[in-house]
Amino acid sequence: MDRHPMTGATGTASRTSGRPRYDTPRSVASARTREGQPEVDRTLVRGAVEHAIVRTRDALRRHDLAAALLVDPVNIRYVSGTSTMPVWTLHVIDRYMLVPAEGQPVLWEYASAPAELVSPCPDLETRVATSWSVFGCAEQAPARAAQFAEEVAGVLQERGIRDARIGVDRLDTYGFLALQRAGIRLEPAQLAMEHARAVKGAAEIELIRRSVLVCDAAITHLYSGLRPGMTENEAWAQLTGHAFALGGEYVEARLLSSGPRTNPWFSEAGDRRIERGDLVAFDTDLIGPAGYLADLSRTYLVGGTKPTERQRRLYADAEAFLGEVIDELRPGAAVDEVGERLSRRLPSAHHAQRYPFVAHGSGLSDEYPVILFEHHHAGEIEPGMVFSVEAYVGVDGEDEGLKLEEQVLVTTEGVEVLGRAPHDEHLSSA
């Protein structure tokens, strides 16, 4: 049995031309773990897209928009069920989609997209996208953007909505100016899209459950492997590597910190070595299989030591606040009124460094609605909404804080907590 020189993993090795070849490398996730994760099938994705198209068209009508031109890859995935290089297309526009309130949607697809990238939506027309990014186009970007605008205007003309109000979710300056010069009446579309995405259909809820299953497994893997002496980066790699091995796609942040770096919140993983007795706090922000968010936070005590009185108090405060929030998530409740009530229930010692949100919608990313401590917005909690419920507790000037977060589904029967990742048995009072 040979040992891999970089990872230390063992496997069966053979030699070809003097070089070792590893036929059975050690897997990041065991076969048993991988077999326990249900596959994301095309039927589920199609069900999610069918629900999304209905919701989007209804939202466009309510916002008096004849169509939405979508550039944000999350919105495109919502209504098409397709994604390619999602992080790349967050900053380079290589695909875009027009969704009319009435009629057939059109997807302009990345020119080099793989052949198997086909939407489950049967009536989706697909064309080749015109890219105008300065990367690749340089000084030709304005001319390429004008070509993009001409193509979009042509489809609007075909649909009989050339002079109507057209929503746009997110666009760079070249594209925006080109559409303006083409005479298209541009309006914001993101609020309409957020309203559409807020209530999940049955297929979406199942896809979210599958993302959370992957996240639970990754958190459990990290919990069992946390040791004094490992760096924060190594801990983050344990979490994300396991998630990716099970089909996770990417993470939206690197929020993991230890010891004195846990207060205040929002430090990302670094090279600090974790010490015995440290708290390690993290937020997964994981985009799982089929693109759905698994958004859980845990804090663990490292090294099997007895928790301090302060650590126990912080954990109890976070658990109690999460319970208060979950109890308020009732169908028909006004978002602003819930926020006003809950803002008074977080212990005052934690207000100076409180998390920005009490809770927020969760779907393909962080979504509407958001329950805030102040500056509340309107809205109503509905069955089918999925929320991430947040609690960061840490006293200003102290050197420890901790983060807990649950992902929950609102139903007519009550609130279902979706995650099953372990809480720290030494800290939790549950």
Tab-separated table of C-alpha atoms in Angstrom:
chain	number	residue	atom	x	y	z
A	1	MET	CA	0.000	0.000	0.000
A	2	ASP	CA	1.484	3.387	-1.003
A	3	ARG	CA	0.809	6.763	0.604
A	4	HIS	CA	0.052	9.832	-1.502
A	5	PRO	CA	2.932	12.339	-1.065
A	6	MET	CA	0.620	15.411	-0.816
A	7	THR	CA	-2.448	14.177	1.061
A	8	GLY	CA	-1.161	11.168	2.954
A	9	ALA	CA	-4.087	9.162	1.579
A	10	THR	CA	-3.513	5.505	0.883
A	11	GLY	CA	-4.603	3.571	-2.166
A	12	THR	CA	-3.674	0.720	-4.461
A	13	ALA	CA	-0.778	1.825	-6.652
A	14	SER	CA	0.679	0.465	-9.884
A	15	ARG	CA	3.573	1.759	-11.946
A	16	THR	CA	3.614	2.833	-15.588
A	17	SER	CA	6.896	4.167	-17.010
A	18	GLY	CA	8.307	4.374	-13.513
A	19	ARG	CA	5.487	6.578	-12.178
A	20	PRO	CA	2.969	5.446	-9.545
A	21	ARG	CA	-0.695	5.487	-10.629
A	22	TYR	CA	-3.393	5.403	-7.986
A	23	ASP	CA	-6.301	3.247	-9.132
A	24	THR	CA	-8.420	3.589	-5.990
A	25	PRO	CA	-7.775	6.988	-4.420
A	26	ARG	CA	-9.324	7.720	-1.095
A	27	SER	CA	-12.681	9.487	-1.515
A	28	VAL	CA	-13.451	12.701	0.367
A	29	ALA	CA	-16.925	11.301	1.106
A	30	SER	CA	-17.407	7.615	1.776
A	31	ALA	CA	-19.499	5.444	-0.537
A	32	ARG	CA	-22.010	4.969	2.278
A	33	THR	CA	-22.354	8.738	2.716
A	34	ARG	CA	-22.750	9.319	-1.023
A	35	GLU	CA	-25.356	6.552	-1.326
A	36	GLY	CA	-27.381	8.251	1.409
A	37	GLN	CA	-27.774	11.430	-0.657
A	38	PRO	CA	-30.759	11.284	-3.031
A	39	GLU	CA	-29.964	12.322	-6.580
A	40	VAL	CA	-31.425	15.479	-8.072
A	41	ASP	CA	-33.546	14.248	-10.953
A	42	ARG	CA	-34.779	16.138	-13.982
A	43	THR	CA	-38.421	15.694	-13.015
A	44	LEU	CA	-37.898	17.717	-9.844
A	45	VAL	CA	-36.073	20.489	-11.699
A	46	ARG	CA	-38.824	20.638	-14.293
A	47	GLY	CA	-41.445	20.911	-11.547
A	48	ALA	CA	-39.508	23.770	-9.966
A	49	VAL	CA	-39.258	25.602	-13.320
A	50	GLU	CA	-42.959	25.186	-14.105
A	51	HIS	CA	-43.796	26.710	-10.722
A	52	ALA	CA	-41.263	29.503	-11.311
A	53	ILE	CA	-42.667	30.480	-14.710
A	54	VAL	CA	-46.198	30.781	-13.299
A	55	ARG	CA	-44.986	32.806	-10.310
A	56	THR	CA	-42.812	35.066	-12.476
A	57	ARG	CA	-45.551	35.861	-14.987
A	58	ASP	CA	-47.955	36.660	-12.166
A	59	ALA	CA	-45.393	38.951	-10.500
A	60	LEU	CA	-44.687	40.762	-13.782
A	61	ARG	CA	-48.378	41.479	-14.259
A	62	ARG	CA	-48.693	42.778	-10.695
A	63	HIS	CA	-45.708	45.083	-11.257
A	64	ASP	CA	-47.079	46.265	-14.630
A	65	LEU	CA	-44.139	44.849	-16.588
A	66	ALA	CA	-44.641	43.347	-20.048
A	67	ALA	CA	-41.459	41.265	-19.682
A	68	ALA	CA	-38.337	40.830	-17.584
A	69	LEU	CA	-34.869	40.785	-19.120
A	70	LEU	CA	-32.833	38.668	-16.709
A	71	VAL	CA	-29.058	38.813	-16.418
A	72	ASP	CA	-28.550	37.651	-12.839
A	73	PRO	CA	-27.614	33.943	-13.086
A	74	VAL	CA	-29.767	33.143	-10.052
A	75	ASN	CA	-32.884	34.558	-11.712
A	76	ILE	CA	-32.022	32.800	-14.977
A	77	ARG	CA	-31.696	29.504	-13.141
A	78	TYR	CA	-35.011	30.078	-11.397
A	79	VAL	CA	-37.003	30.317	-14.633
A	80	SER	CA	-34.914	28.050	-16.887
A	81	GLY	CA	-33.556	25.354	-14.556
A	82	THR	CA	-30.117	25.774	-16.136
A	83	SER	CA	-26.803	27.105	-14.922
A	84	THR	CA	-23.291	27.233	-16.291
A	85	MET	CA	-20.295	28.709	-14.486
A	86	PRO	CA	-22.544	30.515	-11.971
A	87	VAL	CA	-19.776	32.370	-10.142
A	88	TRP	CA	-18.214	33.526	-13.420
A	89	THR	CA	-21.528	34.777	-14.768
A	90	LEU	CA	-22.089	36.791	-11.593
A	91	HIS	CA	-19.549	39.271	-12.957
A	92	VAL	CA	-19.349	38.555	-16.698
A	93	ILE	CA	-22.555	38.651	-18.751
A	94	ASP	CA	-22.428	35.633	-21.059
A	95	ARG	CA	-26.079	34.579	-20.932
A	96	TYR	CA	-29.391	36.373	-20.465
A	97	MET	CA	-33.088	35.613	-20.718
A	98	LEU	CA	-36.312	37.394	-21.639
A	99	VAL	CA	-39.471	36.270	-19.830
A	100	PRO	CA	-42.660	37.912	-21.183
A	101	ALA	CA	-45.725	38.135	-18.976
A	102	GLU	CA	-47.512	36.503	-21.905
A	103	GLY	CA	-45.833	34.195	-24.401
A	104	GLN	CA	-42.727	32.118	-24.892
A	105	PRO	CA	-39.504	32.946	-22.996
A	106	VAL	CA	-36.182	33.263	-24.837
A	107	LEU	CA	-32.787	32.256	-23.429
A	108	TRP	CA	-29.638	33.605	-25.036
A	109	GLU	CA	-27.164	30.899	-24.055
A	110	TYR	CA	-23.392	31.100	-23.650
A	111	ALA	CA	-21.857	30.308	-27.041
A	112	SER	CA	-19.632	27.529	-25.666
A	113	ALA	CA	-22.167	25.974	-23.306
A	114	PRO	CA	-22.007	22.144	-23.226
A	115	ALA	CA	-24.541	20.288	-25.339
A	116	GLU	CA	-26.137	18.626	-22.298
A	117	LEU	CA	-27.101	22.019	-20.853
A	118	VAL	CA	-30.766	21.885	-21.852
A	119	SER	CA	-33.639	23.451	-19.959
A	120	PRO	CA	-36.437	21.153	-18.754
A	121	CYS	CA	-38.858	23.898	-19.833
A	122	PRO	CA	-40.327	22.508	-23.093
A	123	ASP	CA	-41.376	25.824	-24.674
A	124	LEU	CA	-38.129	27.711	-24.069
A	125	GLU	CA	-36.568	29.133	-27.227
A	126	THR	CA	-32.760	29.179	-27.087
A	127	ARG	CA	-30.436	31.458	-29.085
A	128	VAL	CA	-26.712	32.181	-28.940
A	129	ALA	CA	-25.779	35.041	-26.615
A	130	THR	CA	-23.847	38.099	-27.717
A	131	SER	CA	-21.225	38.870	-25.100
A	132	TRP	CA	-19.971	42.433	-24.721
A	133	SER	CA	-17.698	42.098	-21.688
A	134	VAL	CA	-14.588	44.269	-21.813
A	135	PHE	CA	-12.776	41.048	-21.070
A	136	GLY	CA	-12.692	39.613	-24.567
A	137	CYS	CA	-14.136	42.655	-26.354
A	138	ALA	CA	-11.990	45.548	-25.081
A	139	GLU	CA	-12.822	48.721	-27.045
A	140	GLN	CA	-15.415	46.798	-29.077
A	141	ALA	CA	-17.640	46.424	-26.004
A	142	PRO	CA	-20.005	49.331	-26.897
A	143	ALA	CA	-20.579	47.967	-30.410
A	144	ARG	CA	-21.190	44.465	-29.091
A	145	ALA	CA	-23.612	45.827	-26.481
A	146	ALA	CA	-25.470	47.642	-29.255
A	147	GLN	CA	-25.812	44.314	-31.083
A	148	PHE	CA	-27.218	42.750	-27.890
A	149	ALA	CA	-29.740	45.578	-27.561
A	150	GLU	CA	-30.787	45.221	-31.204
A	151	GLU	CA	-31.415	41.484	-30.725
A	152	VAL	CA	-33.509	42.087	-27.604
A	153	ALA	CA	-35.456	44.871	-29.315
A	154	GLY	CA	-36.155	42.516	-32.218
A	155	VAL	CA	-37.704	39.904	-29.918
A	156	LEU	CA	-39.768	42.563	-28.163
A	157	GLN	CA	-41.013	43.686	-31.583
A	158	GLU	CA	-41.941	40.098	-32.471
A	159	ARG	CA	-43.888	39.778	-29.218
A	160	GLY	CA	-45.710	43.075	-29.774
A	161	ILE	CA	-44.242	44.685	-26.632
A	162	ARG	CA	-41.545	46.868	-28.185
A	163	ASP	CA	-42.929	50.033	-26.556
A	164	ALA	CA	-44.042	48.482	-23.250
A	165	ARG	CA	-42.382	48.658	-19.814
A	166	ILE	CA	-39.551	46.106	-19.728
A	167	GLY	CA	-38.001	45.125	-16.414
A	168	VAL	CA	-34.271	44.478	-16.000
A	169	ASP	CA	-32.818	42.819	-12.912
A	170	ARG	CA	-29.108	43.688	-13.097
A	171	LEU	CA	-27.008	45.023	-15.960
A	172	ASP	CA	-23.654	46.675	-16.556
A	173	THR	CA	-23.324	50.194	-17.920
A	174	TYR	CA	-22.594	49.139	-21.519
A	175	GLY	CA	-25.710	46.989	-21.704
A	176	PHE	CA	-27.933	49.485	-19.908
A	177	LEU	CA	-26.912	52.404	-22.154
A	178	ALA	CA	-27.302	50.249	-25.272
A	179	LEU	CA	-30.874	49.340	-24.321
A	180	GLN	CA	-31.648	52.984	-23.581
A	181	ARG	CA	-30.291	54.071	-26.950
A	182	ALA	CA	-32.446	51.413	-28.597
A	183	GLY	CA	-35.471	53.174	-27.119
A	184	ILE	CA	-36.503	50.404	-24.737
A	185	ARG	CA	-38.480	51.556	-21.678
A	186	LEU	CA	-36.466	50.138	-18.783
A	187	GLU	CA	-37.830	49.540	-15.302
A	188	PRO	CA	-36.469	47.635	-12.259
A	189	ALA	CA	-37.416	43.949	-12.252
A	190	GLN	CA	-35.654	42.612	-9.161
A	191	LEU	CA	-38.493	43.281	-6.723
A	192	ALA	CA	-40.909	41.448	-9.017
A	193	MET	CA	-38.477	38.521	-9.216
A	194	GLU	CA	-38.046	38.473	-5.432
A	195	HIS	CA	-41.809	38.414	-4.984
A	196	ALA	CA	-42.005	35.514	-7.435
A	197	ARG	CA	-39.264	33.521	-5.716
A	198	ALA	CA	-40.590	34.076	-2.171
A	199	VAL	CA	-43.112	31.199	-2.099
A	200	LYS	CA	-41.721	27.795	-3.021
A	201	GLY	CA	-43.539	25.023	-4.852
A	202	ALA	CA	-43.421	21.354	-3.842
A	203	ALA	CA	-40.514	20.525	-6.189
A	204	GLU	CA	-38.472	23.490	-4.944
A	205	ILE	CA	-39.043	22.471	-1.334
A	206	GLU	CA	-37.798	18.966	-2.107
A	207	LEU	CA	-34.703	20.387	-3.821
A	208	ILE	CA	-34.042	22.583	-0.789
A	209	ARG	CA	-34.345	19.508	1.462
A	210	ARG	CA	-31.694	17.773	-0.638
A	211	SER	CA	-29.331	20.718	-0.380
A	212	VAL	CA	-29.828	20.767	3.385
A	213	LEU	CA	-29.088	17.021	3.556
A	214	VAL	CA	-25.734	17.655	1.890
A	215	CYS	CA	-25.068	20.535	4.274
A	216	ASP	CA	-25.981	18.451	7.326
A	217	ALA	CA	-23.519	15.757	6.241
A	218	ALA	CA	-20.753	18.308	5.685
A	219	ILE	CA	-21.314	19.951	9.077
A	220	THR	CA	-21.347	16.564	10.814
A	221	HIS	CA	-18.063	15.731	9.062
A	222	LEU	CA	-16.506	18.966	10.297
A	223	TYR	CA	-17.843	18.490	13.838
A	224	SER	CA	-16.265	15.054	14.076
A	225	GLY	CA	-12.949	16.290	12.668
A	226	LEU	CA	-12.356	19.567	14.525
A	227	ARG	CA	-9.074	19.372	16.417
A	228	PRO	CA	-6.789	21.804	18.216
A	229	GLY	CA	-3.866	22.743	15.968
A	230	MET	CA	-5.723	22.782	12.653
A	231	THR	CA	-6.093	26.138	10.940
A	232	GLU	CA	-9.374	27.849	10.168
A	233	ASN	CA	-8.647	27.295	6.485
A	234	GLU	CA	-8.205	23.566	7.097
A	235	ALA	CA	-11.516	23.445	8.985
A	236	TRP	CA	-13.253	25.310	6.155
A	237	ALA	CA	-11.763	22.874	3.646
A	238	GLN	CA	-13.159	19.931	5.635
A	239	LEU	CA	-16.636	21.457	5.488
A	240	THR	CA	-16.673	22.544	1.864
A	241	GLY	CA	-14.714	19.594	0.501
A	242	HIS	CA	-17.244	17.175	1.948
A	243	ALA	CA	-20.142	19.263	0.645
A	244	PHE	CA	-18.668	19.439	-2.852
A	245	ALA	CA	-18.048	15.688	-2.877
A	246	LEU	CA	-21.792	15.253	-2.275
A	247	GLY	CA	-22.850	17.573	-5.089
A	248	GLY	CA	-22.593	21.031	-3.557
A	249	GLU	CA	-21.778	23.673	-6.164
A	250	TYR	CA	-20.188	26.664	-4.429
A	251	VAL	CA	-20.299	28.796	-1.292
A	252	GLU	CA	-21.195	32.477	-1.217
A	253	ALA	CA	-18.740	33.377	1.583
A	254	ARG	CA	-15.994	31.918	3.807
A	255	LEU	CA	-17.478	32.783	7.189
A	256	LEU	CA	-15.592	30.660	9.709
A	257	SER	CA	-13.660	32.072	12.650
A	258	SER	CA	-12.228	30.832	15.918
A	259	GLY	CA	-11.368	32.093	19.386
A	260	PRO	CA	-10.984	35.882	19.565
A	261	ARG	CA	-11.808	36.208	15.843
A	262	THR	CA	-15.424	35.228	16.581
A	263	ASN	CA	-16.122	38.698	18.021
A	264	PRO	CA	-17.184	40.741	16.148
A	265	TRP	CA	-18.770	38.573	13.441
A	266	PHE	CA	-17.934	38.484	9.699
A	267	SER	CA	-14.289	37.424	9.886
A	268	GLU	CA	-13.604	34.891	7.127
A	269	ALA	CA	-11.457	31.785	7.458
A	270	GLY	CA	-7.730	32.466	7.754
A	271	ASP	CA	-4.519	30.799	8.851
A	272	ARG	CA	-5.060	31.138	12.603
A	273	ARG	CA	-4.497	27.845	14.422
A	274	ILE	CA	-7.454	26.718	16.499
A	275	GLU	CA	-6.671	26.214	20.180
A	276	ARG	CA	-8.144	23.921	22.803
A	277	GLY	CA	-11.155	25.597	24.394
A	278	ASP	CA	-11.801	27.845	21.389
A	279	LEU	CA	-15.228	28.411	19.962
A	280	VAL	CA	-15.351	27.826	16.196
A	281	ALA	CA	-18.303	29.545	14.546
A	282	PHE	CA	-19.311	29.306	10.891
A	283	ASP	CA	-22.069	30.027	8.387
A	284	THR	CA	-22.320	27.550	5.516
A	285	ASP	CA	-23.828	29.774	2.747
A	286	LEU	CA	-23.736	26.597	0.642
A	287	ILE	CA	-25.282	26.415	-2.805
A	288	GLY	CA	-26.146	22.757	-3.031
A	289	PRO	CA	-27.303	20.413	-5.795
A	290	ALA	CA	-29.585	22.090	-8.377
A	291	GLY	CA	-28.520	25.490	-7.055
A	292	TYR	CA	-30.578	25.707	-3.860
A	293	LEU	CA	-29.187	27.333	-0.745
A	294	ALA	CA	-28.432	25.454	2.464
A	295	ASP	CA	-27.864	28.193	5.018
A	296	LEU	CA	-27.011	26.901	8.484
A	297	SER	CA	-24.726	28.202	11.216
A	298	ARG	CA	-23.186	26.313	14.088
A	299	THR	CA	-20.672	27.044	16.851
A	300	TYR	CA	-18.559	24.256	18.325
A	301	LEU	CA	-16.267	24.051	21.337
A	302	VAL	CA	-12.927	22.518	20.391
A	303	GLY	CA	-10.886	20.021	22.341
A	304	GLY	CA	-13.445	18.357	24.594
A	305	THR	CA	-12.939	20.911	27.353
A	306	LYS	CA	-15.588	22.080	29.798
A	307	PRO	CA	-17.281	25.248	28.466
A	308	THR	CA	-16.846	28.464	30.414
A	309	GLU	CA	-19.820	30.151	32.031
A	310	ARG	CA	-19.655	32.882	29.368
A	311	GLN	CA	-19.709	30.324	26.549
A	312	ARG	CA	-22.760	28.633	28.056
A	313	ARG	CA	-24.530	31.976	28.476
A	314	LEU	CA	-23.847	33.009	24.877
A	315	TYR	CA	-25.125	29.715	23.553
A	316	ALA	CA	-28.258	29.872	25.709
A	317	ASP	CA	-28.990	33.424	24.520
A	318	ALA	CA	-28.644	32.394	20.861
A	319	GLU	CA	-30.816	29.290	21.267
A	320	ALA	CA	-33.515	31.230	23.092
A	321	PHE	CA	-33.629	33.960	20.441
A	322	LEU	CA	-33.874	31.420	17.607
A	323	GLY	CA	-36.809	29.822	19.403
A	324	GLU	CA	-38.521	33.213	19.736
A	325	VAL	CA	-38.084	33.908	16.016
A	326	ILE	CA	-39.373	30.504	14.896
A	327	ASP	CA	-42.468	30.919	17.065
A	328	GLU	CA	-43.308	34.181	15.230
A	329	LEU	CA	-43.190	32.747	11.703
A	330	ARG	CA	-46.903	32.222	11.249
A	331	PRO	CA	-48.811	32.432	7.956
A	332	GLY	CA	-50.562	35.799	7.676
A	333	ALA	CA	-48.164	37.625	10.015
A	334	ALA	CA	-46.950	41.024	8.789
A	335	VAL	CA	-43.182	41.088	8.209
A	336	ASP	CA	-42.747	44.583	9.677
A	337	GLU	CA	-44.757	43.791	12.802
A	338	VAL	CA	-42.821	40.577	13.408
A	339	GLY	CA	-39.552	42.489	13.070
A	340	GLU	CA	-40.732	45.161	15.487
A	341	ARG	CA	-41.651	42.564	18.118
A	342	LEU	CA	-38.518	40.469	17.740
A	343	SER	CA	-36.162	43.447	17.815
A	344	ARG	CA	-37.043	43.838	21.512
A	345	ARG	CA	-36.400	40.184	22.372
A	346	LEU	CA	-32.681	39.915	21.646
A	347	PRO	CA	-30.904	40.615	24.963
A	348	SER	CA	-29.714	44.241	25.018
A	349	ALA	CA	-26.095	43.195	25.653
A	350	HIS	CA	-25.945	41.826	22.091
A	351	HIS	CA	-27.588	44.696	20.201
A	352	ALA	CA	-24.396	46.629	19.461
A	353	GLN	CA	-23.027	43.731	17.397
A	354	ARG	CA	-26.241	42.019	16.381
A	355	TYR	CA	-26.558	40.280	13.031
A	356	PRO	CA	-28.097	42.561	10.340
A	357	PHE	CA	-31.152	40.313	9.911
A	358	VAL	CA	-33.499	38.465	12.226
A	359	ALA	CA	-34.477	36.144	9.360
A	360	HIS	CA	-34.441	36.147	5.568
A	361	GLY	CA	-35.941	34.121	2.765
A	362	SER	CA	-33.873	31.232	1.399
A	363	GLY	CA	-34.176	29.685	-2.047
A	364	LEU	CA	-31.575	29.885	-4.775
A	365	SER	CA	-29.800	32.455	-2.577
A	366	ASP	CA	-30.646	34.808	0.271
A	367	GLU	CA	-34.060	36.149	-0.741
A	368	TYR	CA	-37.041	38.331	0.081
A	369	PRO	CA	-38.627	38.759	2.568
A	370	VAL	CA	-36.215	39.962	5.246
A	371	ILE	CA	-37.191	40.436	8.863
A	372	LEU	CA	-35.107	43.270	10.271
A	373	PHE	CA	-34.374	44.867	13.627
A	374	GLU	CA	-35.236	48.279	12.171
A	375	HIS	CA	-36.143	49.946	8.855
A	376	HIS	CA	-38.763	47.252	8.289
A	377	HIS	CA	-40.331	46.596	4.894
A	378	ALA	CA	-43.873	45.502	4.115
A	379	GLY	CA	-44.875	41.943	3.332
A	380	GLU	CA	-46.700	38.945	4.710
A	381	ILE	CA	-45.463	35.531	5.785
A	382	GLU	CA	-47.038	32.800	3.644
A	383	PRO	CA	-47.069	29.002	3.614
A	384	GLY	CA	-44.310	27.715	1.334
A	385	MET	CA	-41.799	30.354	2.418
A	386	VAL	CA	-38.396	29.098	3.545
A	387	PHE	CA	-36.484	31.243	6.022
A	388	SER	CA	-32.988	31.304	7.450
A	389	VAL	CA	-33.345	32.303	11.099
A	390	GLU	CA	-30.239	34.039	12.437
A	391	ALA	CA	-28.655	34.708	15.820
A	392	TYR	CA	-25.236	36.198	16.438
A	393	VAL	CA	-24.499	36.952	20.077
A	394	GLY	CA	-21.378	38.655	21.329
A	395	VAL	CA	-20.805	41.531	23.720
A	396	ASP	CA	-18.953	44.567	22.414
A	397	GLY	CA	-15.425	44.565	23.829
A	398	GLU	CA	-15.345	40.860	24.702
A	399	ASP	CA	-13.210	38.339	22.807
A	400	GLU	CA	-15.808	35.645	22.049
A	401	GLY	CA	-19.097	35.469	20.189
A	402	LEU	CA	-21.107	32.741	18.534
A	403	LYS	CA	-23.440	32.224	15.607
A	404	LEU	CA	-26.422	29.882	15.274
A	405	GLU	CA	-28.805	29.647	12.318
A	406	GLU	CA	-31.574	27.316	11.246
A	407	GLN	CA	-33.331	26.945	7.913
A	408	VAL	CA	-37.078	26.485	8.329
A	409	LEU	CA	-40.181	25.911	6.214
A	410	VAL	CA	-43.426	27.743	6.968
A	411	THR	CA	-46.511	25.542	6.539
A	412	THR	CA	-50.194	25.799	7.446
A	413	GLU	CA	-49.467	23.285	10.211
A	414	GLY	CA	-46.553	25.207	11.728
A	415	VAL	CA	-42.825	25.686	11.195
A	416	GLU	CA	-40.593	22.770	10.207
A	417	VAL	CA	-36.887	22.967	11.009
A	418	LEU	CA	-35.146	21.504	7.955
A	419	GLY	CA	-31.592	21.061	9.189
A	420	ARG	CA	-30.442	18.143	11.335
A	421	ALA	CA	-26.801	19.074	11.749
A	422	PRO	CA	-25.643	18.526	15.340
A	423	HIS	CA	-25.467	21.230	17.952
A	424	ASP	CA	-22.558	21.145	20.371
A	425	GLU	CA	-23.541	18.720	23.124
A	426	HIS	CA	-21.329	20.535	25.642
A	427	LEU	CA	-22.822	23.963	24.952
A	428	SER	CA	-26.439	23.305	24.072
A	429	SER	CA	-29.155	23.164	26.679
A	430	ALA	CA	-31.480	21.327	24.227
